[in-house]
Coordinates of C-alpha atoms in Angstrom, one line a residue:
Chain A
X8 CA -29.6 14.6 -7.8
X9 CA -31.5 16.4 -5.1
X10 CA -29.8 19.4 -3.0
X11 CA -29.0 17.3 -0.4
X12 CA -26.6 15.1 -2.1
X13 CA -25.8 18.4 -4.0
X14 CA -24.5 19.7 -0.7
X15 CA -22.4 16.8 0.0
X16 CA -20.7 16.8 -3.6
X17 CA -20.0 20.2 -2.7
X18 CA -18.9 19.3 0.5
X19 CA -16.5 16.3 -0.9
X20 CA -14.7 18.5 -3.7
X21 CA -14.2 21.8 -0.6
X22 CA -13.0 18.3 1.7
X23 CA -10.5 17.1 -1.4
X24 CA -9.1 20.7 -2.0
X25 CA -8.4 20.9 1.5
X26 CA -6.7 17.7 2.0
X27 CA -4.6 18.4 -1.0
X28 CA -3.2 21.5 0.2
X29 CA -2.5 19.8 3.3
X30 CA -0.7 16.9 1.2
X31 CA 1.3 19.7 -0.5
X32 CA 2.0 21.6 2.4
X33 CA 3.7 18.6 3.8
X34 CA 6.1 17.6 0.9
X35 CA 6.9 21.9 0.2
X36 CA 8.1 21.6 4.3
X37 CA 10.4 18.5 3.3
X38 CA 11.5 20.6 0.2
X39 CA 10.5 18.2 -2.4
X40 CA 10.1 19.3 -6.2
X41 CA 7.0 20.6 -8.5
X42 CA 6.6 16.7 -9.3
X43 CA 6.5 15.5 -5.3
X44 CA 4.2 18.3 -4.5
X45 CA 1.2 17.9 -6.9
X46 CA 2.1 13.9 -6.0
X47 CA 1.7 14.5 -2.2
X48 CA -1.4 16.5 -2.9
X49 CA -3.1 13.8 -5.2
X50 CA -2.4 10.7 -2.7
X51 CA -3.5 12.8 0.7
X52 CA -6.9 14.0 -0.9
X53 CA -7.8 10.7 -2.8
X54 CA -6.3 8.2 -1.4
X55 CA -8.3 7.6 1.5
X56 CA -11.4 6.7 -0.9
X57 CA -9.0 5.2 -3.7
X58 CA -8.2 2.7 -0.8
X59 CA -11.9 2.1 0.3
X60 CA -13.1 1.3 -3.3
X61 CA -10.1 -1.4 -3.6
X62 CA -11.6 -3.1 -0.6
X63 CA -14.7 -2.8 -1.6
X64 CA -14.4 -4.5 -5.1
X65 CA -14.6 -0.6 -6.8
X66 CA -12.3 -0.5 -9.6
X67 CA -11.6 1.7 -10.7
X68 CA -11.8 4.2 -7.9
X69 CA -14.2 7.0 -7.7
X70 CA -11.2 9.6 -9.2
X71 CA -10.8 7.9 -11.9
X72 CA -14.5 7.8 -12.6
X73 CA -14.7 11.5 -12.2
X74 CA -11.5 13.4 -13.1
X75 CA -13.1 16.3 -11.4
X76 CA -11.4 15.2 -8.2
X77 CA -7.7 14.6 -9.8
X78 CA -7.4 17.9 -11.2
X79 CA -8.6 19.8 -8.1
X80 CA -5.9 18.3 -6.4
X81 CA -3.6 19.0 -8.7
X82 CA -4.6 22.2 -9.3
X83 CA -4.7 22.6 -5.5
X84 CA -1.2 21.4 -5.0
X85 CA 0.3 23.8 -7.7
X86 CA -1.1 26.9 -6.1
X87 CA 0.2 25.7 -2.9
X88 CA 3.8 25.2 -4.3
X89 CA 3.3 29.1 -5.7
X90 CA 2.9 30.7 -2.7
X91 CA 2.8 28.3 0.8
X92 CA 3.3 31.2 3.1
X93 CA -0.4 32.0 2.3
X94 CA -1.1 28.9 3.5
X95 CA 0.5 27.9 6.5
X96 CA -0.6 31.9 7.5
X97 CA -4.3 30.6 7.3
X98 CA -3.3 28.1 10.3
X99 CA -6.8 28.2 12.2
X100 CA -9.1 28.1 8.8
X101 CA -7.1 25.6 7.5
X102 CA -7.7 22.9 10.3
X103 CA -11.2 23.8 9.9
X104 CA -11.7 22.9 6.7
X105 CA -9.7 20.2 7.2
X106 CA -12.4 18.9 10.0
X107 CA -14.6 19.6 7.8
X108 CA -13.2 17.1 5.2
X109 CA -12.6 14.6 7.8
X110 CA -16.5 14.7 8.6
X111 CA -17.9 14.7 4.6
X112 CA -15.1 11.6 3.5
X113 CA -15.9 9.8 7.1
X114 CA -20.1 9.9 5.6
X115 CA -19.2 9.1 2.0
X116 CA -16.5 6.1 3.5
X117 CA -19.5 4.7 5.6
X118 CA -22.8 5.1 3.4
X119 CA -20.5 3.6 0.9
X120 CA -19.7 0.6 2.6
X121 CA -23.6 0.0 3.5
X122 CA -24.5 0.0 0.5
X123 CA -22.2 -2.7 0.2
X124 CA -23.5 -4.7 2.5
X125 CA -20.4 -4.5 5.3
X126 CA -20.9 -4.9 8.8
X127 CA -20.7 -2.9 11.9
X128 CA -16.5 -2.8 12.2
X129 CA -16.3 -2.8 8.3
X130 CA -18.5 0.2 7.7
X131 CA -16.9 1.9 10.9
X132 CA -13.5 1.2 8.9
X133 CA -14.3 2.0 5.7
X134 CA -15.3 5.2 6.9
X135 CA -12.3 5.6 8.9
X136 CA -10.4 4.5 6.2
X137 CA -11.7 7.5 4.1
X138 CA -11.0 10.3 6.2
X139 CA -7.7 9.7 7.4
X140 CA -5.8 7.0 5.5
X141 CA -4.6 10.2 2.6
X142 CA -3.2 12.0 5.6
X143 CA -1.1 8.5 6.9
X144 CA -0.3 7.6 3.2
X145 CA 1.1 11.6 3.1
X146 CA 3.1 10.8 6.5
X147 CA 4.7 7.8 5.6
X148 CA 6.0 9.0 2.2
X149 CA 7.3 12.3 4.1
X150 CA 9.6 9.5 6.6
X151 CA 7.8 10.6 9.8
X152 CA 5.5 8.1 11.6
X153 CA 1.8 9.0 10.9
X154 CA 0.8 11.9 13.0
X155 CA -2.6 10.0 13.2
X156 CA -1.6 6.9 15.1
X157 CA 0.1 9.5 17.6
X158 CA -1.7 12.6 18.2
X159 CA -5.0 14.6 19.5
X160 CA -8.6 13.3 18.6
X161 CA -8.7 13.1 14.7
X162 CA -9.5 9.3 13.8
X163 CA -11.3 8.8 17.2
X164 CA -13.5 11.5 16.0
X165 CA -13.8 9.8 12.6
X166 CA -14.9 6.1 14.6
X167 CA -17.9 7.7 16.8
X168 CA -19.3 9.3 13.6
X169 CA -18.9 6.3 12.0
X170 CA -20.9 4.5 14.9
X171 CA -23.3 7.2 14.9
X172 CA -24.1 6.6 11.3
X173 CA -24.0 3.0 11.3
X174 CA -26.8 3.0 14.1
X175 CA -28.8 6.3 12.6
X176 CA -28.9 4.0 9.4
X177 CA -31.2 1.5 11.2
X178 CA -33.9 4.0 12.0
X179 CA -36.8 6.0 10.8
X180 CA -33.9 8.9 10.4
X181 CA -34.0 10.2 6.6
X182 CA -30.5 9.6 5.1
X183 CA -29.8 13.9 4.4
X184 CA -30.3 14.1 8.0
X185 CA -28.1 11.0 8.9
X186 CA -25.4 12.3 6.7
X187 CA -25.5 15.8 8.0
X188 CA -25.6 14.6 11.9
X189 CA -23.0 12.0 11.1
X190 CA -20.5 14.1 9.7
X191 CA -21.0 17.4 12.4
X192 CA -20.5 14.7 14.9
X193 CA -16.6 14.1 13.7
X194 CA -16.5 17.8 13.0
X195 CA -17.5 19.2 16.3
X196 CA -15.6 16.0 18.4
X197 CA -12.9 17.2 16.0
X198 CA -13.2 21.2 16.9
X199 CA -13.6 20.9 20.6
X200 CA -10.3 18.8 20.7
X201 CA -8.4 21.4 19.1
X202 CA -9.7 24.0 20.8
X203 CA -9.2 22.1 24.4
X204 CA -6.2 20.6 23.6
X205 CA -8.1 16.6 24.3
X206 CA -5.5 13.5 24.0
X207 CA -6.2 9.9 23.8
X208 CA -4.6 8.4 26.7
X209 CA -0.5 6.7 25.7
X210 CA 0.0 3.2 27.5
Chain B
X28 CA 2.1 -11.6 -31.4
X29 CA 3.6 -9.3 -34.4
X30 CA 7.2 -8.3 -34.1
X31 CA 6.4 -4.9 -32.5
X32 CA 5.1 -6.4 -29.7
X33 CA 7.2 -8.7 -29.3
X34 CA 9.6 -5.8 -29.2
X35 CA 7.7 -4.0 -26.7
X36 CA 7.8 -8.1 -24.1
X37 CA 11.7 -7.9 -25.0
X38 CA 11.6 -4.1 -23.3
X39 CA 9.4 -5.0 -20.9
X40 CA 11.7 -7.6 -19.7
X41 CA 14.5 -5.9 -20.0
X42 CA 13.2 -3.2 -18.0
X43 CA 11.7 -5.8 -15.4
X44 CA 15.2 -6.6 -14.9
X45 CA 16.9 -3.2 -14.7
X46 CA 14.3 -2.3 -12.3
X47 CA 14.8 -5.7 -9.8
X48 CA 18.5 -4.8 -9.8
X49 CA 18.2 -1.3 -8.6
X50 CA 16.0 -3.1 -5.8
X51 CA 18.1 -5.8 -4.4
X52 CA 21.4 -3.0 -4.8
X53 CA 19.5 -0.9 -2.5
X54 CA 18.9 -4.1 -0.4
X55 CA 22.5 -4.8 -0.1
X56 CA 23.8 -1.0 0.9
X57 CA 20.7 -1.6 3.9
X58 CA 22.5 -4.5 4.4
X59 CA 19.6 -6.6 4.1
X60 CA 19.7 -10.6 3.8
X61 CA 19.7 -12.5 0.8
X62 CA 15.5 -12.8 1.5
X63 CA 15.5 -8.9 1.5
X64 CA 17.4 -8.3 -1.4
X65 CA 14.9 -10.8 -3.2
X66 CA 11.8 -8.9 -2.1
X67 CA 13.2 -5.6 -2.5
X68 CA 13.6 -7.1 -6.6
X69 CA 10.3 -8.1 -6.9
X70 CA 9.0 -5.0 -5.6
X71 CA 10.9 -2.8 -7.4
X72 CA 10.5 -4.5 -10.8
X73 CA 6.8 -5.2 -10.7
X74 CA 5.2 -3.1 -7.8
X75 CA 4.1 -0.4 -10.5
X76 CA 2.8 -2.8 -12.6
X77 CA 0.6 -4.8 -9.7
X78 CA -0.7 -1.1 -8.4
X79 CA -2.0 -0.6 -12.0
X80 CA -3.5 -3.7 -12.5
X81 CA -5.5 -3.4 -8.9
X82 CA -6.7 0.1 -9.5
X83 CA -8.0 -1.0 -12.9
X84 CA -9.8 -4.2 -11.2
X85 CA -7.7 -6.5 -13.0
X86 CA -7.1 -9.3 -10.7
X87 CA -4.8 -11.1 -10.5
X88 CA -2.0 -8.7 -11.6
X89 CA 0.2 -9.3 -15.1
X90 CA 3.0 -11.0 -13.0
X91 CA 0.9 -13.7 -11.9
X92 CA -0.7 -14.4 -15.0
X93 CA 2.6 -14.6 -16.4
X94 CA 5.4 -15.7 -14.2
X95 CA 8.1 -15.3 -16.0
X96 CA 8.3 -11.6 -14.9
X97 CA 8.9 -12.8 -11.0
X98 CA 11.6 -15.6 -11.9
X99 CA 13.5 -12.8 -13.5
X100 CA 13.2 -10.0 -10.8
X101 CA 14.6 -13.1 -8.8
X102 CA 17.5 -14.5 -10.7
X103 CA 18.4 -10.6 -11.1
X104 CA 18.2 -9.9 -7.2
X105 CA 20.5 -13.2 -6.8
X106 CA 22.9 -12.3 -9.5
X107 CA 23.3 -8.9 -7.8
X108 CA 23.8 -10.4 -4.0
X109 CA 26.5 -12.5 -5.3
X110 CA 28.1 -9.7 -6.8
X111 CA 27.1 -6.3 -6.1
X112 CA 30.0 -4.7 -7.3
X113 CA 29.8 -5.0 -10.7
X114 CA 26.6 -3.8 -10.8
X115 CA 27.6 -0.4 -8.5
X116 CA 30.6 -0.1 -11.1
X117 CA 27.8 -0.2 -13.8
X118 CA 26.8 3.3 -12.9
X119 CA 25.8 4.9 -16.7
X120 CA 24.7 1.5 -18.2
X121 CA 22.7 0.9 -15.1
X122 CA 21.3 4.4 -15.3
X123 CA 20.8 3.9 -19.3
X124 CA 19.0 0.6 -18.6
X125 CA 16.7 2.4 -16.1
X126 CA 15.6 5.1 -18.3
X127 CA 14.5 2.5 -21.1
X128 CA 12.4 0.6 -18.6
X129 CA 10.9 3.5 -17.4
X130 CA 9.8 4.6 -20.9
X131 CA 8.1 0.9 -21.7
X132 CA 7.0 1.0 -18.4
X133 CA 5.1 4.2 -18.7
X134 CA 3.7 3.1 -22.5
X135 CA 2.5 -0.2 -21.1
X136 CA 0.5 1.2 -18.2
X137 CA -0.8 4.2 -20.4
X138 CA -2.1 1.7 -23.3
X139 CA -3.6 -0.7 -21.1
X140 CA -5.5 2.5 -18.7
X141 CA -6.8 3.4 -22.1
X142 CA -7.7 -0.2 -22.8
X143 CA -9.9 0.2 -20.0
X144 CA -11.6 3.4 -21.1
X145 CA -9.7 5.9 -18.6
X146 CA -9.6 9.2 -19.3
X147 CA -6.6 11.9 -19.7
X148 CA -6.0 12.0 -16.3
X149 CA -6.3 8.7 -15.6
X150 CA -4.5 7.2 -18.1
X151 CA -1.4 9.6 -17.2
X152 CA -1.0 8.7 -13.8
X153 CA -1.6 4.7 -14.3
X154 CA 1.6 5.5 -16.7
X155 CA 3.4 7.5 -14.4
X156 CA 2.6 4.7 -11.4
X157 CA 3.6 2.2 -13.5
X158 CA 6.7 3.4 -14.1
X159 CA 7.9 4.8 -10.9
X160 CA 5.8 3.2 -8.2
X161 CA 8.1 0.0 -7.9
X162 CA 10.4 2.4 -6.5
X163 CA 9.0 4.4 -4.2
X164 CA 8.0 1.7 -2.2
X165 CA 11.9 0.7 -2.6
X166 CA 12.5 3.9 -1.1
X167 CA 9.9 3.4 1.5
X168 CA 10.9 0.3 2.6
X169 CA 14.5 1.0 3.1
X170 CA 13.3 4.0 5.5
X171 CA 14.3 6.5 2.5
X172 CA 12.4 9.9 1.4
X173 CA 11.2 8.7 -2.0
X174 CA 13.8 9.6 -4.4
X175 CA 11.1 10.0 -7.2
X176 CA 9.5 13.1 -4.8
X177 CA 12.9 15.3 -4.5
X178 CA 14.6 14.7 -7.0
X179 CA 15.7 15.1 -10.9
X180 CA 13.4 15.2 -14.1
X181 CA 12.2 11.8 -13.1
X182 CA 8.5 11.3 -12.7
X183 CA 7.9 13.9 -14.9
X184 CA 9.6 13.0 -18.1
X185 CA 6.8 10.0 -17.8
X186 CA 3.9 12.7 -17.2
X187 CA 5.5 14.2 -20.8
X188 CA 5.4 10.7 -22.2
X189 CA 1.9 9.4 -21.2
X190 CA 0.6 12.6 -22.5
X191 CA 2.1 12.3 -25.4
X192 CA 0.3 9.0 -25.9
X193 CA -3.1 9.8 -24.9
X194 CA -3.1 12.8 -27.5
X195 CA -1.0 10.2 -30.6
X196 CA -3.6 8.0 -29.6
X197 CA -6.8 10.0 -31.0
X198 CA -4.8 10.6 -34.3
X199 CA -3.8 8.8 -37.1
X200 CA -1.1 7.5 -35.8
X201 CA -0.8 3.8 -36.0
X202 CA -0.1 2.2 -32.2
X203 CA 3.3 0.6 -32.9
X204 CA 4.6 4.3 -33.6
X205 CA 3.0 5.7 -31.2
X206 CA 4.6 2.9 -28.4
X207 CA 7.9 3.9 -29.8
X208 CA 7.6 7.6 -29.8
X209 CA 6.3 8.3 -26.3
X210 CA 8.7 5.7 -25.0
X211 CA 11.7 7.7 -26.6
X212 CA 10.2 11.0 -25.5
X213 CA 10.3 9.9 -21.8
X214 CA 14.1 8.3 -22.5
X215 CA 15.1 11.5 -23.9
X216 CA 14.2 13.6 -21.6
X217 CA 15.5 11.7 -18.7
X218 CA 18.6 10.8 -20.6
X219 CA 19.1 15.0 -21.3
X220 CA 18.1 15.3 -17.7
X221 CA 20.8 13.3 -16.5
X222 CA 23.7 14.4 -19.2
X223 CA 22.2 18.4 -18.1
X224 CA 21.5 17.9 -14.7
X225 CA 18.3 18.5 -14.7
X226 CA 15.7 19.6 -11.6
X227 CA 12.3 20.8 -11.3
X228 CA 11.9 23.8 -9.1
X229 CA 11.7 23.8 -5.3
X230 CA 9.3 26.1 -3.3
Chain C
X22 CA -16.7 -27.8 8.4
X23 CA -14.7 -31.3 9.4
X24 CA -12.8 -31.3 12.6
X25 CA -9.7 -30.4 10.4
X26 CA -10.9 -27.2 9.2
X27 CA -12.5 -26.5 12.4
X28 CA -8.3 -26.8 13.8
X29 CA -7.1 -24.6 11.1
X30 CA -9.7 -22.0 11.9
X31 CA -8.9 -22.0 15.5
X32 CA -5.1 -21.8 14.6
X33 CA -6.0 -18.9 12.3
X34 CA -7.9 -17.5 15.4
X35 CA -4.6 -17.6 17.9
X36 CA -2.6 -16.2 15.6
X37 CA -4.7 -13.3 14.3
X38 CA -4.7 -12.4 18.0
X39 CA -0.8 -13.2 18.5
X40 CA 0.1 -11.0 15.2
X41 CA -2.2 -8.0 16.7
X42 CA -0.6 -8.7 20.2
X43 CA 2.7 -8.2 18.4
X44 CA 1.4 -5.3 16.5
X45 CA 0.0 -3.2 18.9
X46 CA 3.0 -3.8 21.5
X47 CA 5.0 -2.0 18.3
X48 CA 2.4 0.8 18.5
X49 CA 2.8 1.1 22.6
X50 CA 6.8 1.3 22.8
X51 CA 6.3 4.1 19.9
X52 CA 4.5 5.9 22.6
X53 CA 1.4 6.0 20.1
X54 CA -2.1 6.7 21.4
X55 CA -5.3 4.3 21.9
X56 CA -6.5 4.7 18.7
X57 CA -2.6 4.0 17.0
X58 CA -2.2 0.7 19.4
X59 CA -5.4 -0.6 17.8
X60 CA -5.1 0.1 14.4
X61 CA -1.0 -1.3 14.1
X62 CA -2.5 -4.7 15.7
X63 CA -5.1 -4.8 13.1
X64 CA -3.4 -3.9 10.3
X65 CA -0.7 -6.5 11.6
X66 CA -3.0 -9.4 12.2
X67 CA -5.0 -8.8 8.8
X68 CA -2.6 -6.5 6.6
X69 CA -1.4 -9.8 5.1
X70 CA -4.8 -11.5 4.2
X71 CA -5.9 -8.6 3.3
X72 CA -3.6 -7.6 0.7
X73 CA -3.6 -11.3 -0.6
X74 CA -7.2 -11.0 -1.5
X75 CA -6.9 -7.6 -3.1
X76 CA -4.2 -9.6 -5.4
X77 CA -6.6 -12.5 -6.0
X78 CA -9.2 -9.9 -7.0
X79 CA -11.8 -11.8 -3.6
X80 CA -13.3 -8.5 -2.5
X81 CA -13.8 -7.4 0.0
X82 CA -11.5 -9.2 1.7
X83 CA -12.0 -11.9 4.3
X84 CA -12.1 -9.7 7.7
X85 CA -14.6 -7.8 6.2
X86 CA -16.8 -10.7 5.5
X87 CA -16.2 -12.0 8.9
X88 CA -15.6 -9.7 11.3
X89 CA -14.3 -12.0 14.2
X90 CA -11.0 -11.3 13.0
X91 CA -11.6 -7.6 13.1
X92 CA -13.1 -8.0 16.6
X93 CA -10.4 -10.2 17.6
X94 CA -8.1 -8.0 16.9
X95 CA -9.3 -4.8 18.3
X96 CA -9.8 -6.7 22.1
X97 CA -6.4 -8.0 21.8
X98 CA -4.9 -4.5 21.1
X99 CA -7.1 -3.0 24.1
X100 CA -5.8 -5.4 26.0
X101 CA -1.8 -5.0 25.4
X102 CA -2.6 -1.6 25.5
X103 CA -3.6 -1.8 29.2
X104 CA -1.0 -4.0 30.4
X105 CA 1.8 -4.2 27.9
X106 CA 4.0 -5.4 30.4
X107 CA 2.2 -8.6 31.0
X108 CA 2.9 -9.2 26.7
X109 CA 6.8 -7.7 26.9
X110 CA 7.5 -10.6 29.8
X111 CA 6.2 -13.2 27.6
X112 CA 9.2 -13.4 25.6
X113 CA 9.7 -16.4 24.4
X114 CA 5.6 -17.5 24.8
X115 CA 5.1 -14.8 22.5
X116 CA 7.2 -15.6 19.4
X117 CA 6.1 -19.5 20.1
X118 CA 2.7 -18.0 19.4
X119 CA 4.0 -15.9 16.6
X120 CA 5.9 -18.8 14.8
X121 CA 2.4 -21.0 15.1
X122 CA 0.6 -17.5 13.3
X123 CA 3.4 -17.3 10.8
X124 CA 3.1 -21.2 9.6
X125 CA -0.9 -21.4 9.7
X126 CA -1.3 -18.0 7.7
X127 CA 0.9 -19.3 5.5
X128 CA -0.8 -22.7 4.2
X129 CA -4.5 -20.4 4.4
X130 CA -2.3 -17.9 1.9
X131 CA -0.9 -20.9 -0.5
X132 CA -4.0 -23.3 -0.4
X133 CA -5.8 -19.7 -0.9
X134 CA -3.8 -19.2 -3.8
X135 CA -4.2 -22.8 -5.9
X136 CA -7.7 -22.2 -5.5
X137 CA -7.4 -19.1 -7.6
X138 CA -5.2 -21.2 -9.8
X139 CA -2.0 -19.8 -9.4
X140 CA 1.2 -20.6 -10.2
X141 CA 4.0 -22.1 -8.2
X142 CA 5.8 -18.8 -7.4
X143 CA 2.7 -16.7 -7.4
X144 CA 1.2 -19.0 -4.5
X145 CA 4.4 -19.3 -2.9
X146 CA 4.5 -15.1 -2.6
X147 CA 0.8 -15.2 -2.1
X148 CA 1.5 -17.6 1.4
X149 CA 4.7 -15.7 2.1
X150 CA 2.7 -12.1 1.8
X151 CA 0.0 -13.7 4.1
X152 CA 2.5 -14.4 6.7
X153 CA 4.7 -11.2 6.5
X154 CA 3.1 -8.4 5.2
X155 CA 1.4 -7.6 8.5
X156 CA 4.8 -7.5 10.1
X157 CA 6.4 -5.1 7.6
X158 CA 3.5 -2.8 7.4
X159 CA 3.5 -2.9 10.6
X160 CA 7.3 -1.6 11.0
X161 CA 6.7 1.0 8.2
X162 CA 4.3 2.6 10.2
X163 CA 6.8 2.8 13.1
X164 CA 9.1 4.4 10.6
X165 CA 11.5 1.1 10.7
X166 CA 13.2 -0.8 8.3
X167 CA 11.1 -3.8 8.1
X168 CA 12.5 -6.9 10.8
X169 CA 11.7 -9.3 8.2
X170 CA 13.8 -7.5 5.2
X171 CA 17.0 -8.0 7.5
X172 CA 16.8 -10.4 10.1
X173 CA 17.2 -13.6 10.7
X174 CA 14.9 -16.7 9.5
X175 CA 11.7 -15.7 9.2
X176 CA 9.6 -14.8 5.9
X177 CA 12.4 -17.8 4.4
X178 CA 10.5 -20.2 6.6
X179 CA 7.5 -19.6 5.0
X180 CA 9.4 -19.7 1.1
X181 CA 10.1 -23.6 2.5
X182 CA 6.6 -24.3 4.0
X183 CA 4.9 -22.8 0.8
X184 CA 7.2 -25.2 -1.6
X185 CA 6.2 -27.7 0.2
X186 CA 2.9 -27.2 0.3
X187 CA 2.6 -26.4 -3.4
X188 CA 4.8 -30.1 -4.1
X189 CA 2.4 -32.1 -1.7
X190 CA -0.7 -30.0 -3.5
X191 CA 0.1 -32.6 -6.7
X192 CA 0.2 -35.6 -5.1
X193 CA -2.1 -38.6 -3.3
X194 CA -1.2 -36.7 0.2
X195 CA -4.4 -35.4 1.4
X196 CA -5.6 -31.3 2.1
X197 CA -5.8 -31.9 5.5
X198 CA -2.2 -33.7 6.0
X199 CA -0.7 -31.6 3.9
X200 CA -1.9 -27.8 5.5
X201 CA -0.6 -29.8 9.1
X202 CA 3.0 -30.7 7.5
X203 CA 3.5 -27.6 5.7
X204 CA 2.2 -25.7 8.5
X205 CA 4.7 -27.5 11.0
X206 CA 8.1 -27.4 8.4
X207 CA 7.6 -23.2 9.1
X208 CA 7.1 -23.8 12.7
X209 CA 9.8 -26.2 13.1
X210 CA 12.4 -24.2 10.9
X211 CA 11.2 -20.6 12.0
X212 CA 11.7 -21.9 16.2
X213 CA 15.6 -23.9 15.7
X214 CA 16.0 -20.8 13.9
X215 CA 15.2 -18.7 17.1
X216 CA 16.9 -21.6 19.0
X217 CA 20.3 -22.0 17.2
X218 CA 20.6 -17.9 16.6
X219 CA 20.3 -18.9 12.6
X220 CA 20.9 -15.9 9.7
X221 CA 20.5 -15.9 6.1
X222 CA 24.0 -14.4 4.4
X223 CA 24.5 -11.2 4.2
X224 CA 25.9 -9.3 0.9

């Protein structure tokens, strides 16, 4: 383990805590019990890469490799449940840290499926896949159609830094500085369309 | 095959059974067709089962090693089509049956994680899935909020269950006991749930 | 590669791009964005053989070995998305197309299936799921009841073409006459279906 990879495991567990408490945010709004919370919370922050490593040939997936991830989310999802009003306050910090997870699982999702041997569209996907597939999983369960097939620049941001890191791969680039680049890519595409408001264009 | 497991296939069917009739009921209040009503069976009675075996990489999952499982989750969905109200006049058999396949589910999916060298966490939630997975994606499919996320000492009298068995399971205890007792704990509990009215806390 | 396989590949090809056609139109009337148009007409045109693999423990699953499929599916969905109109007027070209998808993803799913030595109902689901799971993730995503779970002759068409199939499998008929016949008894039943206004009962 060297500090780069050090960085992104730090990275990854800030990325899962986030997602959770947005998974738990979610099923507190549609009143669900202590159960459906920590539930909500597990599936948004894991099940993006849960997913990845079924199509990948993975089992089991990464969580249940390392608990480590499980409990933070259901640690994350209790403390949300005790007190969301601290939470939906935070508003502003929360979407950055959740652009900040999107950018560290779309890395993880991609360099994954390298190293197993995908191609352009799958690695692109994979990654994809990992950053946002907890958050439509989370959608679906609350009965609303997936606010990421319908809204702002959140898994477009996700499919250049996927790109990016797919064609950064091929060179002379060292793979801390691929990762890092990668992932502020989706981050700052990520940032600049909340903060301008950018849409994908509707048919 | 010595007679307690043979005990523990008789439950399992039992509960396969239970669990493809609350399916294809839900089918018919949707008013689905008779096709519907089959695959809402299936799902319901074996979804849990086929989510465990994928996450644990064994492919392809225990109903289609053994088919038996899927020609009863079909004869039952059939049975009910024909006549749906006997089975809606059912109501505390039906809800009796349910609660003794959740408990074999949830012993059968915790055993067979820990066959497979999961840990606590791991092992918990392959029980819980096991036993409550089939229907959420019920719920899911017929456009509901999962019931298993708002409602009732459901989900969690499994988490009480598969703990129980992960801890009986480092002890003395020999397995055939230890089947029997966390089964009962999850039965009782959701049996006093039901007879108490039961709920977790809401946020 | 004979000229037989050759004919089921190009089948396969037409109706991977008439499932994502039917997918990402879906995606356009929910007023969903770029980004949402493309990925309900991939999921649509691959969720099915996707999910089929996962079951048969072949990962990672055939798109992402060859990525025509993916690609295929990604210029069909730009392409509905910029002039949906063109696909809505289609009509009845359309669910021709759809019907020749439905039977050739279903003899790839059952012929699939025997070669992972299934059994008769596990390769009859395993066709079935090819056909029809993209269409029922699909309307999940929209936040609809799945089509296929209440309407009319569809995934019932496949149950006949994947019996068959299965029955000719075990006799002097050969592969290549056999994926052709079962192909066409799904075609031919699933269009006087759409001809004669067939339904399956109702409860």
């Amino acid at each position: 383990m060297t500090s780069q990879f050090n960085t992104l495991y730090a990275l990854d567990l800030l990325g899962t805590a986030a997602f959770a408490a947005s998974g738990a945010l979610a099923a507190v709004r549609k009143k669900m019990d202590l159960f459906g919370v920590i539930v909500l919370g597990i599936v948004t922050a894991t099940g993006g890469g849960v997913l990845r490593d079924l199509l990948l040939g993975d089992a089991p997936p990464f969580c249940f490799k390392n608990e480590l991830y499980l409990y933070l989310a259901v640690i994350t999802s209790i403390i949300v449940f005790l007190s969301p009003r601290r939470f939906e306050r935070m508003g502003r910090a929360m979407l950055f840290l959740d652009a900040l997870g999107l950018g560290t699982f779309l890395v993880i999702g991609t360099s994954k499926a390298l190293a197993f041997h995908l191609g352009f569209a799958g690695s692109v996907i994979m990654g994809v896949m990992t950053g946002t597939f907890g958050g439509l999983i989370r959608d679906t369960l609350s009965n609303e159609i997936p606010l990421i097939l319908q809204r702002e620049i959140y898994a477009s941001a996700c499919v250049v830094g996927g790109a990016c890191f797919y064609f950064l791969n091929d060179t002379f680039v060292p793979p801390a500085i691929n990762l890092t680049v990668s992932a502020l890519v989706v981050i700052l595409i990520r940032g600049a369309a909340i903060a301008k408001g950018w849409h994908l264009p509707r048919a």
